[in-house]
């Protein structure tokens, strides 16, 4: 079957620097079917969905709906809704959870505070297994349903250490359909693509030890896309797999670098990204944005396009900062 996913995989499109960006995630349980714009096309009251979306706009909070894997009958069962709120910036990473009788209760939240990392006592600290959210919304792209739903089901039904089980949810949208199956892992907020059940079990096992798996990693949602690519490059260069020890402290748009020289025809933007380690070390990472060629569909049914890709062209360590 010729899909956006097979085209991206066959063309070896890089994953790094392709994650959705969000300092804070607000994830609301909503069973039943989802439409392409799930906040206004599901069993969630569309007026509530629009109001939550508007409240989150520009705050750094990304809102999505979640549901348990399995069959999703078209019914309007009345129940409490599980809600997760997660802030993913290193140094202030937290994950909190509660249930609400009606999602409109969430309109009382201070979204600006959530986006800046202040939870205001919402819910309670989540202390369970790491959470994996697999994108399964076939109304946005068929690859998410064809590849995501079997993955979520397999993870949910499998037993044993590292399986996920109760920590596995389906989610409405994570971006990057062509990288399906895609998932977000909390509490640290790293996104993954082209994932198998074995891959996800490895990721969840690592998170239990506060470590990050780099295979299939798209980046941390805490950073913009140049920062995502830069942080992963430093991890690969230094073999640093511990979660929460690296931060993007500065991203600056720059002219085309001459050291190292790059092909001016291959890229259309450049950044110097400063990555800091909690031990004081720093790196300057040169990231270049180019177009993925040859053209390929960014989603199934879409016209051929050249989606942006983030390439790291240099990683330079600076002197450690001294107090």
XYZ file of C-alpha atoms in Angstrom:
323
model
C 0.000 0.000 0.000
C 1.410 3.393 -1.031
C 0.959 5.728 1.928
C 2.618 8.858 3.262
C 4.308 6.636 5.854
C 5.841 4.241 3.353
C 7.082 7.138 1.216
C 8.727 8.840 4.210
C 10.303 5.606 5.401
C 11.529 4.578 1.948
C 13.093 8.015 1.443
C 14.743 7.796 4.891
C 13.329 11.125 6.024
C 14.981 12.055 9.350
C 12.892 12.091 12.514
C 14.933 14.481 14.675
C 13.417 17.921 15.044
C 9.916 16.889 13.957
C 8.039 16.699 17.290
C 5.065 18.869 18.169
C 6.083 21.812 20.340
C 4.443 22.294 23.729
C 5.908 23.244 27.078
C 2.747 21.925 28.732
C 0.246 19.258 27.670
C -3.415 19.182 28.709
C -4.850 15.757 27.865
C -8.578 15.154 28.326
C -10.231 11.749 28.255
C -13.066 11.647 25.719
C -14.299 8.198 24.622
C -16.102 7.560 21.377
C -15.241 8.560 17.810
C -13.101 11.560 16.929
C -13.285 13.797 13.889
C -10.376 15.470 12.150
C -10.620 18.438 14.547
C -11.416 16.369 17.597
C -11.951 19.210 20.075
C -15.016 20.284 18.085
C -15.913 16.979 16.389
C -16.274 14.336 19.077
C -18.638 13.651 21.974
C -17.004 16.564 23.769
C -19.384 19.537 23.631
C -18.005 21.561 20.671
C -18.601 24.835 22.510
C -16.467 23.566 25.375
C -13.849 22.325 22.913
C -13.658 25.711 21.202
C -13.442 27.510 24.546
C -10.613 25.277 25.826
C -8.743 25.674 22.540
C -9.108 29.458 22.699
C -8.008 29.560 26.348
C -4.841 27.617 25.503
C -3.930 29.651 22.418
C -0.572 31.378 22.785
C 0.082 30.064 26.301
C 2.435 27.174 25.497
C -0.269 24.662 26.419
C -1.216 22.059 23.817
C -4.619 20.378 24.240
C -5.525 16.917 22.964
C -8.166 14.293 23.609
C -7.281 10.792 24.767
C -9.127 7.491 25.138
C -8.382 3.916 26.094
C -7.377 1.566 23.252
C -10.042 -0.732 21.846
C -13.415 -0.471 20.124
C -14.989 2.963 20.264
C -18.741 2.575 20.006
C -20.698 5.679 19.048
C -22.466 6.312 22.340
C -22.802 9.148 24.818
C -22.085 7.337 28.067
C -21.929 9.655 31.059
C -18.711 9.224 33.032
C -15.911 11.099 34.699
C -13.056 12.167 32.474
C -9.411 11.470 33.311
C -7.251 14.570 32.826
C -3.452 14.796 32.702
C -1.438 18.011 32.793
C 2.305 17.761 32.167
C 5.041 20.391 32.044
C 8.089 19.045 30.215
C 10.825 21.684 30.625
C 13.897 20.202 32.392
C 14.366 21.551 35.890
C 10.616 21.930 36.348
C 9.182 18.717 34.929
C 5.924 17.567 36.495
C 2.920 15.420 35.688
C -0.394 15.760 37.509
C -3.708 13.999 37.138
C -7.331 14.146 38.242
C -10.819 13.312 37.028
C -13.586 15.771 36.249
C -17.313 15.218 35.902
C -17.514 17.703 33.033
C -14.671 19.021 30.842
C -15.999 22.591 31.128
C -14.524 22.556 34.641
C -11.135 22.922 32.927
C -12.039 26.425 31.770
C -11.292 27.565 35.324
C -7.618 26.753 34.833
C -5.016 29.501 34.483
C -3.612 28.460 31.116
C -0.873 31.090 31.105
C 0.373 29.787 34.443
C 0.283 26.192 33.215
C 2.278 27.143 30.133
C 4.950 28.792 32.280
C 5.224 25.736 34.534
C 2.955 26.637 37.473
C 0.280 24.019 38.109
C -1.466 25.912 40.916
C -2.239 22.728 42.815
C -4.293 21.222 39.989
C -5.035 17.560 40.618
C -2.410 15.442 42.345
C 1.093 14.304 41.370
C 0.926 11.314 39.055
C 3.044 8.505 40.478
C 2.092 5.579 38.263
C 3.794 3.936 35.298
C 5.170 6.108 32.472
C 2.444 7.117 30.029
C 2.485 6.430 26.290
C 0.025 8.249 24.028
C -0.261 6.732 20.545
C -1.802 8.808 17.755
C -4.725 6.847 16.270
C -6.962 9.495 14.681
C -7.714 8.104 11.229
C -9.942 11.095 10.451
C -6.766 13.194 10.251
C -4.737 10.595 8.384
C -5.404 6.929 7.652
C -1.841 5.960 8.623
C -2.564 6.963 12.219
C -5.431 4.471 12.345
C -3.841 1.722 10.240
C -0.572 1.755 12.187
C -1.369 3.507 15.467
C -4.424 1.576 16.606
C -2.811 -1.878 16.314
C 0.219 -0.586 18.228
C -1.920 0.880 21.022
C -3.969 -2.311 21.219
C -0.889 -4.536 21.336
C 0.700 -2.462 24.092
C -2.498 -2.322 26.118
C -3.202 -6.055 25.937
C 0.338 -7.357 26.453
C 1.461 -8.288 29.947
C 4.761 -8.246 31.746
C 7.444 -5.731 32.559
C 7.727 -2.837 30.167
C 4.464 -3.551 28.345
C 2.713 -0.292 29.104
C -0.731 -1.728 29.852
C -2.698 0.761 31.920
C -0.273 3.501 30.961
C -1.226 3.313 27.271
C -3.713 5.722 25.707
C -4.792 6.759 22.233
C -4.433 10.470 21.397
C -5.995 12.689 18.760
C -3.004 14.393 17.164
C 0.775 14.583 17.521
C 1.703 15.917 14.076
C 3.849 14.162 11.495
C 1.373 11.628 10.081
C 4.075 10.349 7.744
C 6.075 9.135 10.766
C 3.260 6.866 12.010
C 2.911 5.209 14.351
C 3.780 8.217 16.488
C 3.638 8.572 20.240
C 4.285 10.962 23.113
C 5.820 9.662 26.345
C 5.278 11.380 29.681
C 6.524 12.646 32.071
C 9.512 13.831 30.007
C 7.653 14.757 26.828
C 9.757 13.042 24.163
C 7.999 12.068 20.951
C 8.781 9.015 18.815
C 7.993 7.861 15.304
C 7.948 4.661 13.226
C 7.544 2.795 16.500
C 7.045 -0.923 17.008
C 5.672 -2.494 20.181
C 9.208 -3.601 21.074
C 10.466 -0.036 20.563
C 7.820 1.406 22.883
C 8.499 -1.180 25.579
C 12.182 -0.246 25.444
C 11.310 3.456 25.729
C 8.985 2.901 28.704
C 11.526 0.665 30.430
C 14.152 3.418 30.036
C 11.814 6.118 31.372
C 11.355 4.085 34.550
C 15.083 4.651 35.099
C 14.877 8.334 34.066
C 16.632 7.668 30.782
C 15.918 8.536 27.158
C 16.032 6.174 24.189
C 17.323 7.924 21.065
C 16.248 5.344 18.479
C 13.164 6.692 16.712
C 13.145 9.874 18.800
C 11.644 12.975 17.169
C 12.647 15.290 20.007
C 11.410 16.856 23.218
C 8.219 18.857 22.909
C 9.654 21.389 25.374
C 11.858 22.859 22.607
C 11.299 24.406 19.217
C 12.351 22.259 16.274
C 15.937 23.521 15.929
C 16.313 22.943 19.682
C 14.912 19.421 19.402
C 17.447 18.483 16.744
C 20.309 20.147 18.642
C 19.541 18.438 21.956
C 19.369 15.003 20.328
C 22.665 15.683 18.525
C 24.414 16.490 21.808
C 22.983 13.325 23.360
C 24.322 11.227 20.489
C 27.716 12.978 20.525
C 28.218 12.547 24.274
C 26.246 9.310 24.846
C 24.178 11.170 27.437
C 20.928 9.281 28.006
C 19.794 10.667 31.373
C 16.526 12.572 31.309
C 16.350 16.160 32.489
C 20.074 16.984 32.318
C 20.157 18.955 29.040
C 18.405 22.231 28.296
C 18.127 24.534 25.289
C 19.146 27.900 26.694
C 19.396 30.007 23.544
C 18.479 29.747 19.866
C 19.733 32.414 17.476
C 19.023 32.758 13.768
C 22.304 33.215 11.900
C 23.650 33.683 8.394
C 24.856 30.705 6.402
C 27.905 29.343 8.249
C 31.272 29.133 6.547
C 32.758 26.871 9.221
C 31.825 24.242 8.376
C 30.858 25.270 4.841
C 27.372 24.200 3.758
C 25.635 24.032 0.398
C 23.696 27.276 0.018
C 21.214 25.550 -2.285
C 20.377 22.843 0.252
C 19.198 25.037 3.138
C 17.056 28.118 3.690
C 17.620 28.944 7.386
C 20.300 28.433 10.051
C 20.484 28.596 13.837
C 23.119 28.516 16.562
C 21.570 26.571 19.424
C 23.179 26.629 22.876
C 22.708 23.424 24.860
C 23.567 23.396 28.569
C 24.238 20.392 30.788
C 23.334 20.524 34.459
C 27.047 19.910 35.239
C 28.012 23.219 33.587
C 29.126 22.026 30.158
C 27.792 23.837 27.102
C 27.675 23.162 23.384
C 26.931 25.309 20.352
C 25.030 23.324 17.743
C 24.588 24.615 14.199
C 21.223 23.540 12.800
C 20.152 24.064 9.185
C 16.643 23.826 7.773
C 16.247 22.273 4.359
C 13.513 20.744 2.244
C 13.047 16.976 2.108
C 13.601 15.832 -1.466
C 12.390 14.305 -3.681
C 8.829 15.544 -3.025
C 6.559 13.262 -1.037
C 3.064 13.554 0.518
C 3.050 15.007 4.029
C -0.195 13.115 4.671
C -2.242 10.568 2.770
C -4.201 12.126 -0.064
C -2.224 15.364 0.022
C -0.323 16.761 -2.929
C 3.387 16.087 -3.151
C 5.410 18.499 -1.054
C 8.856 19.067 0.422
C 8.437 19.082 4.215
C 11.055 20.885 6.260
C 13.864 18.866 7.818
C 16.355 19.855 10.504
C 19.968 18.900 9.848
C 22.752 19.325 12.398
C 25.896 20.497 10.632
C 28.190 21.075 13.635
C 28.407 20.331 17.370
C 31.025 22.273 19.299
C 31.675 21.990 23.018
C 32.410 25.208 24.884
C 34.272 25.583 28.156
C 32.322 24.557 31.231
C 30.811 27.444 33.145
C 32.413 28.041 36.520
C 30.587 29.493 39.480
